[in-house]
mmCIF file of C-alpha atoms in Angstrom:
data_model
loop_
_atom_site.group_PDB
_atom_site.id
_atom_site.type_symbol
_atom_site.label_atom_id
_atom_site.label_comp_id
_atom_site.label_asym_id
_atom_site.label_seq_id
_atom_site.Cartn_x
_atom_site.Cartn_y
_atom_site.Cartn_z
ATOM 1 C CA UNK D 1 0.000 0.000 0.000
ATOM 2 C CA UNK D 2 1.146 3.574 -0.736
ATOM 3 C CA UNK D 3 1.481 5.662 2.426
ATOM 4 C CA UNK D 4 2.328 9.179 3.518
ATOM 5 C CA UNK D 5 2.255 11.228 6.727
ATOM 6 C CA UNK D 6 0.597 14.638 6.593
ATOM 7 C CA UNK D 7 -0.816 17.500 8.591
ATOM 8 C CA UNK D 8 -4.555 17.764 8.205
ATOM 9 C CA UNK D 9 -5.733 21.268 7.382
ATOM 10 C CA UNK D 10 -7.834 22.848 10.157
ATOM 11 C CA UNK D 11 -11.416 23.815 9.275
ATOM 12 C CA UNK D 12 -11.066 27.555 8.576
ATOM 13 C CA UNK D 13 -7.760 27.148 6.709
ATOM 14 C CA UNK D 14 -9.259 24.291 4.671
ATOM 15 C CA UNK D 15 -12.385 26.315 3.865
ATOM 16 C CA UNK D 16 -10.359 29.349 2.760
ATOM 17 C CA UNK D 17 -8.080 27.104 0.676
ATOM 18 C CA UNK D 18 -11.191 25.701 -1.017
ATOM 19 C CA UNK D 19 -12.385 29.228 -1.828
ATOM 20 C CA UNK D 20 -8.939 30.048 -3.279
ATOM 21 C CA UNK D 21 -9.020 26.853 -5.377
ATOM 22 C CA UNK D 22 -12.494 27.750 -6.706
ATOM 23 C CA UNK D 23 -11.248 31.191 -7.746
ATOM 24 C CA UNK D 24 -8.208 29.664 -9.454
ATOM 25 C CA UNK D 25 -10.293 27.025 -11.202
ATOM 26 C CA UNK D 26 -12.201 29.826 -12.930
ATOM 27 C CA UNK D 27 -8.999 31.050 -14.639
ATOM 28 C CA UNK D 28 -6.670 28.030 -14.690
ATOM 29 C CA UNK D 29 -7.097 24.734 -16.507
ATOM 30 C CA UNK D 30 -6.103 21.519 -14.764
ATOM 31 C CA UNK D 31 -7.273 18.689 -12.542
ATOM 32 C CA UNK D 32 -8.080 20.338 -9.217
ATOM 33 C CA UNK D 33 -7.623 18.282 -6.068
ATOM 34 C CA UNK D 34 -10.895 17.627 -4.181
ATOM 35 C CA UNK D 35 -11.111 19.510 -0.886
ATOM 36 C CA UNK D 36 -11.121 16.261 1.138
ATOM 37 C CA UNK D 37 -7.739 15.290 -0.371
ATOM 38 C CA UNK D 38 -5.884 18.485 0.562
ATOM 39 C CA UNK D 39 -3.189 18.158 3.192
ATOM 40 C CA UNK D 40 0.411 19.169 3.923
ATOM 41 C CA UNK D 41 2.767 16.214 3.452
ATOM 42 C CA UNK D 42 5.496 15.763 6.062
ATOM 43 C CA UNK D 43 6.901 12.506 4.647
ATOM 44 C CA UNK D 44 5.988 10.314 1.667
ATOM 45 C CA UNK D 45 6.729 6.659 2.411
ATOM 46 C CA UNK D 46 5.648 5.039 -0.841
ATOM 47 C CA UNK D 47 4.845 1.342 -0.964
ATOM 48 C CA UNK D 48 4.840 -0.707 2.228
ATOM 49 C CA UNK D 49 3.034 -3.482 4.025
ATOM 50 C CA UNK D 50 1.127 -3.835 7.292
ATOM 51 C CA UNK D 51 4.353 -4.130 9.306
ATOM 52 C CA UNK D 52 5.600 -0.853 7.782
ATOM 53 C CA UNK D 53 2.302 0.834 8.661
ATOM 54 C CA UNK D 54 2.651 -0.292 12.299
ATOM 55 C CA UNK D 55 6.217 1.048 12.420
ATOM 56 C CA UNK D 56 5.063 4.333 10.881
ATOM 57 C CA UNK D 57 2.404 4.621 13.621
ATOM 58 C CA UNK D 58 5.089 4.176 16.284
ATOM 59 C CA UNK D 59 7.251 6.789 14.531
ATOM 60 C CA UNK D 60 4.297 9.161 14.468
ATOM 61 C CA UNK D 61 3.659 8.688 18.197
ATOM 62 C CA UNK D 62 7.312 9.391 19.017
ATOM 63 C CA UNK D 63 7.617 12.399 16.669
ATOM 64 C CA UNK D 64 4.463 14.061 18.019
ATOM 65 C CA UNK D 65 5.011 13.357 21.721
ATOM 66 C CA UNK D 66 4.844 16.665 23.567
ATOM 67 C CA UNK D 67 4.339 18.688 20.375
ATOM 68 C CA UNK D 68 1.751 21.426 20.263
ATOM 69 C CA UNK D 69 -0.249 22.835 17.349
ATOM 70 C CA UNK D 70 1.785 23.882 14.311
ATOM 71 C CA UNK D 71 1.349 27.348 12.743
ATOM 72 C CA UNK D 72 0.115 27.445 9.152
ATOM 73 C CA UNK D 73 0.732 30.707 7.298
ATOM 74 C CA UNK D 74 -0.069 30.887 3.571
ATOM 75 C CA UNK D 75 2.924 32.010 1.504
ATOM 76 C CA UNK D 76 1.654 32.448 -2.063
ATOM 77 C CA UNK D 77 1.324 30.142 -5.051
ATOM 78 C CA UNK D 78 3.946 28.035 -6.783
ATOM 79 C CA UNK D 79 4.336 25.262 -9.315
ATOM 80 C CA UNK D 80 6.393 22.133 -9.795
ATOM 81 C CA UNK D 81 7.140 21.155 -13.376
ATOM 82 C CA UNK D 82 6.288 22.943 -16.588
ATOM 83 C CA UNK D 83 3.726 23.046 -19.318
ATOM 84 C CA UNK D 84 0.854 20.613 -19.124
ATOM 85 C CA UNK D 85 2.445 18.591 -16.314
ATOM 86 C CA UNK D 86 2.744 21.435 -13.802
ATOM 87 C CA UNK D 87 1.466 20.977 -10.267
ATOM 88 C CA UNK D 88 -0.061 24.127 -8.749
ATOM 89 C CA UNK D 89 0.317 24.545 -4.998
ATOM 90 C CA UNK D 90 -0.327 26.902 -2.122
ATOM 91 C CA UNK D 91 2.918 27.540 -0.278
ATOM 92 C CA UNK D 92 3.012 27.482 3.521
ATOM 93 C CA UNK D 93 5.622 29.450 5.452
ATOM 94 C CA UNK D 94 8.397 27.175 6.736
ATOM 95 C CA UNK D 95 8.439 28.097 10.422
ATOM 96 C CA UNK D 96 10.330 26.406 13.264
ATOM 97 C CA UNK D 97 7.298 24.423 14.470
ATOM 98 C CA UNK D 98 6.500 23.041 11.033
ATOM 99 C CA UNK D 99 10.099 22.307 10.051
ATOM 100 C CA UNK D 100 10.781 20.772 13.459
ATOM 101 C CA UNK D 101 7.797 18.442 13.217
ATOM 102 C CA UNK D 102 8.731 17.337 9.685
ATOM 103 C CA UNK D 103 12.302 16.721 10.857
ATOM 104 C CA UNK D 104 11.166 14.652 13.855
ATOM 105 C CA UNK D 105 8.767 12.588 11.723
ATOM 106 C CA UNK D 106 11.520 11.827 9.215
ATOM 107 C CA UNK D 107 14.085 11.033 11.946
ATOM 108 C CA UNK D 108 11.668 8.637 13.679
ATOM 109 C CA UNK D 109 10.879 6.906 10.378
ATOM 110 C CA UNK D 110 14.602 6.494 9.670
ATOM 111 C CA UNK D 111 15.225 5.199 13.209
ATOM 112 C CA UNK D 112 12.748 2.401 12.482
ATOM 113 C CA UNK D 113 14.311 1.558 9.131
ATOM 114 C CA UNK D 114 11.453 2.997 7.066
ATOM 115 C CA UNK D 115 12.359 4.586 3.745
ATOM 116 C CA UNK D 116 10.747 7.871 2.722
ATOM 117 C CA UNK D 117 11.216 10.427 -0.036
ATOM 118 C CA UNK D 118 14.239 12.422 1.142
ATOM 119 C CA UNK D 119 13.616 15.526 -0.964
ATOM 120 C CA UNK D 120 14.025 18.776 0.951
ATOM 121 C CA UNK D 121 10.903 19.659 2.914
ATOM 122 C CA UNK D 122 8.930 22.333 1.050
ATOM 123 C CA UNK D 123 5.639 22.926 2.892
ATOM 124 C CA UNK D 124 2.758 23.230 0.456
ATOM 125 C CA UNK D 125 -0.810 22.156 -0.237
ATOM 126 C CA UNK D 126 -1.382 20.774 -3.735
ATOM 127 C CA UNK D 127 -4.280 22.538 -5.452
ATOM 128 C CA UNK D 128 -4.168 21.152 -9.018
ATOM 129 C CA UNK D 129 -2.281 18.727 -11.219
ATOM 130 C CA UNK D 130 -1.683 19.189 -14.937
ATOM 131 C CA UNK D 131 -2.288 22.857 -14.285
ATOM 132 C CA UNK D 132 -2.012 25.368 -17.073
ATOM 133 C CA UNK D 133 -1.643 28.879 -15.752
ATOM 134 C CA UNK D 134 -2.919 31.789 -17.821
ATOM 135 C CA UNK D 135 -0.465 34.436 -18.890
ATOM 136 C CA UNK D 136 -0.924 37.647 -16.980
ATOM 137 C CA UNK D 137 -2.738 38.592 -13.810
ATOM 138 C CA UNK D 138 -4.758 36.023 -11.851
ATOM 139 C CA UNK D 139 -6.864 38.765 -10.341
ATOM 140 C CA UNK D 140 -7.361 39.576 -6.692
ATOM 141 C CA UNK D 141 -6.836 36.352 -4.740
ATOM 142 C CA UNK D 142 -7.578 35.940 -1.039
ATOM 143 C CA UNK D 143 -5.210 33.558 0.729
ATOM 144 C CA UNK D 144 -6.125 31.605 3.868
ATOM 145 C CA UNK D 145 -5.626 33.433 7.148
ATOM 146 C CA UNK D 146 -3.022 32.053 9.578
ATOM 147 C CA UNK D 147 -4.217 29.058 11.568
ATOM 148 C CA UNK D 148 -2.839 26.090 13.521
ATOM 149 C CA UNK D 149 -2.769 22.428 12.495
ATOM 150 C CA UNK D 150 -3.613 20.035 15.307
ATOM 151 C CA UNK D 151 -3.691 16.592 13.655
ATOM 152 C CA UNK D 152 -1.004 14.501 11.964
ATOM 153 C CA UNK D 153 -2.230 11.456 10.047
ATOM 154 C CA UNK D 154 -0.745 8.392 8.397
ATOM 155 C CA UNK D 155 -2.701 8.029 5.152
ATOM 156 C CA UNK D 156 -3.036 5.255 2.637
ATOM 157 C CA UNK D 157 -3.194 6.484 -0.962
ATOM 158 C CA UNK D 158 -5.456 4.400 -3.188
ATOM 159 C CA UNK D 159 -4.920 5.168 -6.867
ATOM 160 C CA UNK D 160 -7.843 4.889 -9.253
ATOM 161 C CA UNK D 161 -8.921 6.023 -12.726
ATOM 162 C CA UNK D 162 -10.390 9.271 -11.356
ATOM 163 C CA UNK D 163 -7.337 10.048 -9.196
ATOM 164 C CA UNK D 164 -6.191 9.180 -5.709
ATOM 165 C CA UNK D 165 -8.383 8.580 -2.678
ATOM 166 C CA UNK D 166 -6.825 8.959 0.764
ATOM 167 C CA UNK D 167 -7.788 6.734 3.662
ATOM 168 C CA UNK D 168 -6.664 7.760 7.161
ATOM 169 C CA UNK D 169 -4.948 4.872 8.944
ATOM 170 C CA UNK D 170 -3.829 6.562 12.170
ATOM 171 C CA UNK D 171 -4.057 10.091 13.602
ATOM 172 C CA UNK D 172 -2.134 11.767 16.412
ATOM 173 C CA UNK D 173 -3.291 15.054 17.933
ATOM 174 C CA UNK D 174 -0.837 17.841 18.620
#
C-alpha cells in the first residue's frame, strides 16, 4: 500500500483554501484536487506493508510526543514542473514548528528503518495537477488566514482512474 504522513488542514484554513481553489479554477485549466484530499505532506513513504504501517504509527507517536499545534501561514502560489504537467500549490511558510515536526517525523521513520522520499521539505498544499496557468494577472486572490494544524495522520493512498483517494490509517493530535 502507498502511504504518507501529513498534517490535516484545520477547518477555517481548509475552507479558505477551497475558496482560493475555486477562484483559481475559474482562470486556470487543470485537474483540481478535491477539498477532502488536501493536506500538507510531512513525509511520503511510498509502498509498504502492514508491518511498515505499524512502524510508521510508532514513529508518528514518538515524533508528536509533547508537540503542540503547528502554525500554518499561507505564503503564495507556486508550481512544480512545466507546461501541461505542472502541479499548482499553495505555499506554507516554513516556520520552526513546522520544520521541526517534519524533521522529527523523518528522523523517527529512519530510526525504524522505514524509507521515505528524502527531498528537501517544502511545505505546500497541492491545489491542481496538470495545471495550465494563464499568462498575466490572476486577479485579486484571497489567501487563507493564519491558523494552527492540530492533527497529523498516516494516510493510505489508493490510486484509481479518477485520481487518488486517501484513507486515514492513524491520527495523532498535537
